[in-house]
């Protein structure tokens, strides 16, 4: 029979042990809750990233991925967990990247799901043999890169052609004793080529000024005077080969912006109409009201444009008929300038055309 003291002492110890156990469990639970919160915070941080992230274990099985990665790679963040990544992304380029295991450079590839998305994938090692796959959408920068390359190639090509012709004539003039008449003819052809190079460079400079300069000033434009000047310039350019009419029912509609940019845009549309309309054709310049807006348009009875070319006409150096454009002294940059100048005035270019019957360019 234990003495009351011993009993009390014993009771006291058990209490203490239970107490400690209880406290320990409470602490463990609090610790687990803290870890859970920490983990959720990490996962939330992973979701906040603008890149796709997939964490892989040492056997290249998926441990976790954020939603961006799930969308980019078309995987399911829940059901695909634990799957080897090579089973889910069977793209030969990706498999080769995994097998070569040289992750010093990212793999840039297109997943070809109809949206032309270009992704840059980098495999980064962490915590011994775990890996983190970082996926960056580089569609935009790849597109800009390609545009820059195409542009440089186009400019070089456009300038090289007249320069080659010019060099050929120079050579001939130097080497051959030519009659005065022939010499004059050669010199005329040479100046034609150099003028062509000059207009290409002039148009390129205009484009780069439009791209680089701050938004146009908001000066009020005297439309009546501008239209009158455009009309007179067009008549001079046509040299009596076309009937050119000006209709201005919206004469008193105010327009604000840069007068020189709009003159250049409208002037380009007019010179195109003149160049692509055969002799005796007609050209209508209109400035009319449409609800709260005013529309400037040039309608010609010229050669027209096949519908498949229309969406691309404002691209630099794009021509529906390269031979005709060059023969007419075109640079292939006119409509690119028009598009830029109009965009700076919150306007867009609308093109409608019927091959053989004429075109309408409206802003
Ligand atoms: P270009 O200097 O070659 O005229 P643009 O950029 O001004 O270059 O025009 C691009 C192309 O659009 C032209 O090459 C031509 O094929 C077509 N185009 C432009 N305006 C007209 C028009 N009024 N009628 C028919 N085709 C046109």
XYZ file of C-alpha atoms and ligand atoms in Angstrom:
390
model
C 0.000 0.000 0.000
C 1.701 3.217 -1.075
C 1.869 5.959 1.398
C -0.282 9.054 0.626
C 2.935 11.010 0.104
C 4.293 8.570 -2.481
C 0.919 8.500 -4.173
C 0.874 12.264 -4.314
C 4.439 12.366 -5.530
C 3.537 9.806 -8.238
C 0.493 11.743 -9.286
C 2.598 14.873 -9.463
C 5.111 13.199 -11.851
C 2.445 11.846 -14.169
C 0.868 15.253 -14.318
C 4.179 16.734 -15.225
C 4.792 14.116 -17.923
C 1.302 14.587 -19.359
C 1.778 18.271 -19.174
C 5.057 18.064 -21.062
C 3.582 15.680 -23.628
C 0.662 18.006 -24.110
C 2.920 21.016 -24.509
C 5.158 19.091 -26.915
C 2.209 18.090 -29.053
C 0.914 21.637 -29.053
C 4.308 22.910 -30.155
C 4.571 20.228 -32.846
C 1.153 21.158 -34.154
C 2.015 24.831 -34.151
C 5.293 24.010 -35.944
C 3.435 21.933 -38.541
C 0.930 24.731 -39.050
C 3.824 27.160 -39.483
C 5.433 24.819 -42.030
C 2.143 24.403 -43.856
C 1.710 28.141 -43.993
C 5.328 28.476 -45.175
C 4.757 25.871 -47.895
C 1.540 27.508 -49.086
C 3.371 30.811 -49.148
C 6.124 29.239 -51.290
C 3.536 27.712 -53.616
C 1.743 31.060 -53.833
C 5.083 32.736 -54.623
C 5.610 30.108 -57.356
C 2.198 30.951 -58.782
C 3.005 34.656 -58.718
C 6.001 34.185 -61.022
C 5.499 35.169 -64.634
C 7.592 32.207 -65.823
C 6.499 28.587 -65.805
C 8.173 26.527 -63.039
C 8.306 22.725 -62.678
C 10.230 21.101 -59.836
C 11.580 17.619 -60.537
C 13.102 14.986 -58.279
C 16.356 13.127 -58.951
C 14.561 10.755 -61.350
C 13.056 13.646 -63.312
C 9.565 13.046 -61.997
C 7.305 16.051 -61.505
C 7.060 17.162 -57.879
C 5.219 20.408 -58.401
C 4.445 22.924 -61.124
C 2.774 26.306 -61.256
C -0.244 26.988 -63.433
C 1.746 28.851 -66.072
C 3.959 25.784 -66.616
C 0.859 23.569 -66.692
C -0.611 25.693 -69.472
C 2.666 26.060 -71.379
C 3.417 22.328 -71.331
C -0.215 21.168 -71.390
C 0.170 19.132 -68.205
C -2.189 18.730 -65.246
C -0.699 20.133 -62.024
C -2.595 17.537 -59.913
C -2.856 14.289 -61.854
C 0.541 14.513 -63.542
C 2.388 14.836 -60.256
C 4.880 11.979 -59.833
C 5.041 11.309 -63.581
C 8.436 11.327 -65.341
C 8.519 14.568 -67.325
C 9.806 12.729 -70.410
C 6.493 10.798 -70.498
C 4.496 13.999 -70.675
C 6.606 16.101 -73.022
C 7.489 13.768 -75.833
C 8.838 16.443 -78.130
C 12.052 15.004 -79.697
C 13.951 18.265 -79.102
C 13.039 18.203 -75.421
C 13.939 14.513 -75.014
C 17.298 15.204 -76.681
C 17.857 18.123 -74.273
C 17.106 15.877 -71.275
C 19.277 13.017 -72.540
C 22.246 15.218 -73.429
C 21.994 16.642 -69.904
C 23.961 19.721 -70.936
C 21.949 22.434 -69.277
C 24.464 25.243 -69.756
C 22.148 26.818 -72.348
C 18.377 27.009 -72.470
C 16.422 25.052 -75.052
C 14.417 27.390 -77.282
C 11.576 25.583 -78.972
C 8.116 26.017 -80.372
C 5.411 23.701 -79.093
C 3.491 24.084 -82.293
C 0.028 24.053 -80.799
C -1.245 26.358 -83.482
C -0.431 29.540 -81.540
C 3.225 29.782 -82.585
C 4.331 30.119 -78.970
C 8.111 30.020 -78.599
C 9.368 28.868 -75.185
C 12.815 28.976 -73.635
C 13.374 26.089 -71.197
C 16.205 26.130 -68.638
C 16.989 23.214 -66.338
C 18.479 24.472 -63.068
C 19.917 22.092 -60.450
C 19.044 22.608 -56.770
C 19.284 20.657 -53.488
C 21.738 17.979 -54.712
C 20.121 16.125 -57.570
C 16.757 17.881 -57.766
C 16.000 20.055 -60.761
C 13.911 23.062 -61.502
C 12.621 23.600 -65.030
C 12.093 27.259 -65.785
C 9.960 28.036 -68.844
C 9.957 31.521 -70.316
C 7.669 32.707 -73.098
C 9.998 34.314 -75.674
C 7.449 34.523 -78.510
C 7.510 38.315 -78.591
C 11.285 38.753 -78.463
C 11.787 35.999 -81.076
C 9.274 37.736 -83.329
C 11.031 41.101 -82.911
C 14.353 39.426 -83.577
C 13.049 37.880 -86.772
C 11.533 41.194 -87.872
C 14.865 42.944 -87.278
C 16.752 40.312 -89.278
C 14.206 40.436 -92.119
C 14.351 44.213 -92.114
C 18.141 44.373 -92.381
C 18.064 41.756 -95.151
C 15.342 43.697 -97.000
C 17.101 47.055 -96.744
C 20.371 45.548 -97.953
C 18.622 43.898 -100.867
C 16.666 47.035 -101.825
C 19.794 49.196 -101.830
C 22.077 46.675 -103.420
C 20.017 46.377 -106.590
C 20.254 50.039 -107.695
C 23.827 50.224 -106.442
C 24.821 47.240 -108.600
C 23.210 48.836 -111.638
C 24.943 52.136 -110.866
C 28.325 50.448 -110.477
C 27.797 48.658 -113.810
C 27.087 51.927 -115.635
C 30.083 53.607 -114.024
C 32.288 50.778 -115.187
C 30.911 51.068 -118.731
C 31.412 54.830 -118.812
C 34.979 54.425 -117.646
C 35.930 51.557 -119.934
C 34.126 52.301 -123.196
C 34.498 55.284 -125.487
C 30.805 56.197 -125.893
C 29.103 58.585 -128.239
C 27.796 61.742 -126.577
C 24.176 60.646 -127.021
C 24.806 57.287 -125.405
C 26.731 58.888 -122.557
C 23.767 61.160 -121.839
C 21.414 58.190 -121.839
C 23.649 56.281 -119.414
C 23.924 59.267 -117.102
C 20.130 59.600 -117.059
C 19.766 55.919 -116.093
C 22.381 56.390 -113.395
C 20.630 59.339 -111.881
C 17.376 57.340 -111.906
C 19.070 54.617 -109.805
C 20.600 57.069 -107.391
C 17.239 58.793 -106.967
C 15.725 55.418 -106.174
C 18.307 54.850 -103.446
C 17.693 58.332 -102.107
C 13.932 57.797 -101.886
C 14.427 54.495 -100.057
C 16.715 56.205 -97.553
C 14.375 59.171 -97.239
C 11.427 56.841 -96.492
C 13.502 54.851 -93.993
C 14.429 58.061 -92.183
C 10.786 59.196 -92.153
C 9.804 55.845 -90.634
C 12.474 55.958 -87.963
C 11.534 59.538 -87.029
C 7.880 58.455 -86.721
C 8.909 55.535 -84.515
C 11.287 57.417 -82.284
C 9.618 60.766 -81.766
C 7.222 61.643 -78.932
C 3.470 61.774 -79.708
C 2.634 64.493 -82.251
C 1.750 67.984 -81.080
C -1.949 68.658 -80.823
C -2.155 71.662 -83.090
C -5.431 72.427 -84.813
C -5.121 71.695 -88.524
C -6.637 73.861 -91.215
C -8.148 70.974 -93.161
C -9.503 73.107 -95.988
C -6.022 74.428 -96.737
C -4.399 70.995 -96.337
C -6.877 69.312 -98.689
C -6.443 72.079 -101.215
C -2.660 71.658 -101.145
C -2.954 67.857 -101.474
C -5.305 68.298 -104.424
C -2.960 70.696 -106.210
C 0.100 68.482 -105.573
C -1.796 65.445 -106.890
C -2.759 67.296 -110.078
C 0.880 68.288 -110.563
C 2.097 64.726 -109.965
C -0.458 63.262 -112.357
C 0.586 65.736 -115.054
C -2.856 65.683 -116.644
C -3.064 61.909 -116.975
C -5.981 61.534 -114.513
C -9.157 63.254 -113.446
C -8.650 64.213 -109.811
C -11.648 65.397 -107.812
C -11.847 66.810 -104.321
C -15.073 66.488 -102.306
C -15.201 68.019 -98.849
C -18.627 67.785 -97.201
C -16.864 67.800 -93.792
C -14.848 70.885 -94.707
C -15.383 72.567 -91.334
C -14.640 69.455 -89.230
C -11.697 70.229 -86.993
C -8.732 67.890 -86.849
C -5.808 68.179 -84.516
C -2.386 66.586 -84.624
C 0.777 66.978 -86.621
C 0.103 68.665 -89.933
C 3.337 67.418 -91.503
C 2.688 63.783 -90.498
C -0.873 63.827 -91.813
C 0.223 65.590 -95.008
C 2.801 62.847 -95.512
C 0.243 60.067 -94.830
C -2.481 61.499 -97.080
C 0.098 62.457 -99.715
C 1.391 58.884 -99.833
C -2.136 57.553 -100.426
C -2.563 60.032 -103.259
C 0.759 59.312 -104.918
C -0.071 55.578 -104.773
C -3.453 56.212 -106.390
C -1.726 58.148 -109.172
C 1.005 55.544 -109.651
C -1.349 52.575 -109.707
C -4.034 54.120 -111.927
C -3.523 54.017 -115.676
C -3.880 57.071 -117.849
C -7.392 58.605 -118.053
C -8.427 56.964 -114.785
C -10.130 58.887 -112.007
C -9.134 59.662 -108.440
C -11.500 60.952 -105.747
C -10.272 62.647 -102.604
C -12.991 62.833 -99.934
C -13.186 64.374 -96.492
C -16.558 63.434 -95.059
C -18.406 63.144 -91.777
C -19.423 59.767 -90.323
C -21.341 60.258 -87.070
C -18.897 61.924 -84.713
C -15.905 61.032 -86.888
C -14.511 62.370 -90.119
C -13.045 60.117 -92.785
C -10.327 60.936 -95.292
C -10.397 58.661 -98.317
C -8.756 58.256 -101.695
C -10.637 56.166 -104.255
C -9.059 55.317 -107.584
C -10.157 53.481 -110.711
C -6.758 51.826 -110.996
C -5.286 48.342 -111.176
C -6.733 47.197 -107.844
C -5.252 44.674 -105.414
C -5.823 40.959 -105.026
C -7.535 40.426 -101.596
C -4.788 38.068 -100.403
C -2.263 40.941 -100.436
C -4.395 43.452 -98.564
C -3.596 42.387 -94.956
C 0.148 42.666 -95.650
C 0.341 45.907 -97.647
C 1.442 48.025 -94.674
C 4.449 45.769 -93.960
C 7.763 47.331 -94.868
C 8.825 46.475 -98.429
C 5.708 44.400 -99.065
C 4.433 44.893 -102.608
C 1.513 43.253 -104.398
C 3.431 43.509 -107.658
C 7.127 44.189 -107.171
C 7.853 44.874 -110.852
C 5.042 47.405 -111.164
C 5.996 49.103 -107.883
C 9.649 49.538 -108.929
C 8.685 50.699 -112.412
C 6.440 53.306 -110.760
C 9.301 54.445 -108.518
C 7.876 52.825 -105.387
C 9.968 52.047 -102.315
C 7.529 49.602 -100.698
C 7.584 51.807 -97.591
C 4.770 54.262 -98.350
C 1.929 52.401 -96.638
C 4.150 51.526 -93.649
C 4.660 55.282 -93.195
C 0.901 55.881 -93.608
C 0.048 53.246 -91.008
C 2.523 54.669 -88.495
C 1.494 58.282 -88.971
C -2.198 57.362 -88.650
C -1.612 55.237 -85.537
C 0.005 58.270 -83.922
C -3.302 60.076 -84.517
C -5.489 57.206 -83.207
C -6.611 56.413 -86.751
C -6.451 53.204 -88.743
C -6.150 52.524 -92.446
C -8.962 50.660 -94.147
C -8.288 49.196 -97.587
C -10.934 47.891 -99.960
C -10.208 46.949 -103.525
C -11.416 45.103 -106.545
C -8.690 43.838 -108.855
C -8.964 45.552 -112.214
C -11.473 48.113 -110.969
C -9.756 50.215 -108.362
C -9.111 50.677 -104.661
C -10.197 52.786 -101.723
C -7.849 53.736 -98.900
C -9.643 55.352 -95.971
C -8.496 56.707 -92.626
P 5.134 51.216 -103.062
O 6.237 52.171 -102.883
O 5.549 49.920 -103.650
O 3.943 51.810 -103.719
P 3.516 51.176 -100.647
O 3.863 50.763 -99.284
O 3.063 52.567 -100.868
O 4.768 50.821 -101.556
O 2.391 50.190 -101.188
C 2.568 48.808 -101.060
C 1.917 48.078 -102.207
O 0.508 48.265 -102.151
C 2.315 48.578 -103.563
O 3.512 47.976 -104.010
C 1.126 48.172 -104.420
O 1.271 46.799 -104.776
C -0.032 48.267 -103.451
N -0.805 49.519 -103.596
C -0.729 50.621 -102.841
N -1.599 51.561 -103.239
C -2.267 51.032 -104.282
C -3.327 51.501 -105.149
N -3.883 52.712 -104.988
N -3.767 50.667 -106.129
C -3.215 49.434 -106.273
N -2.229 48.947 -105.522
C -1.761 49.725 -104.522
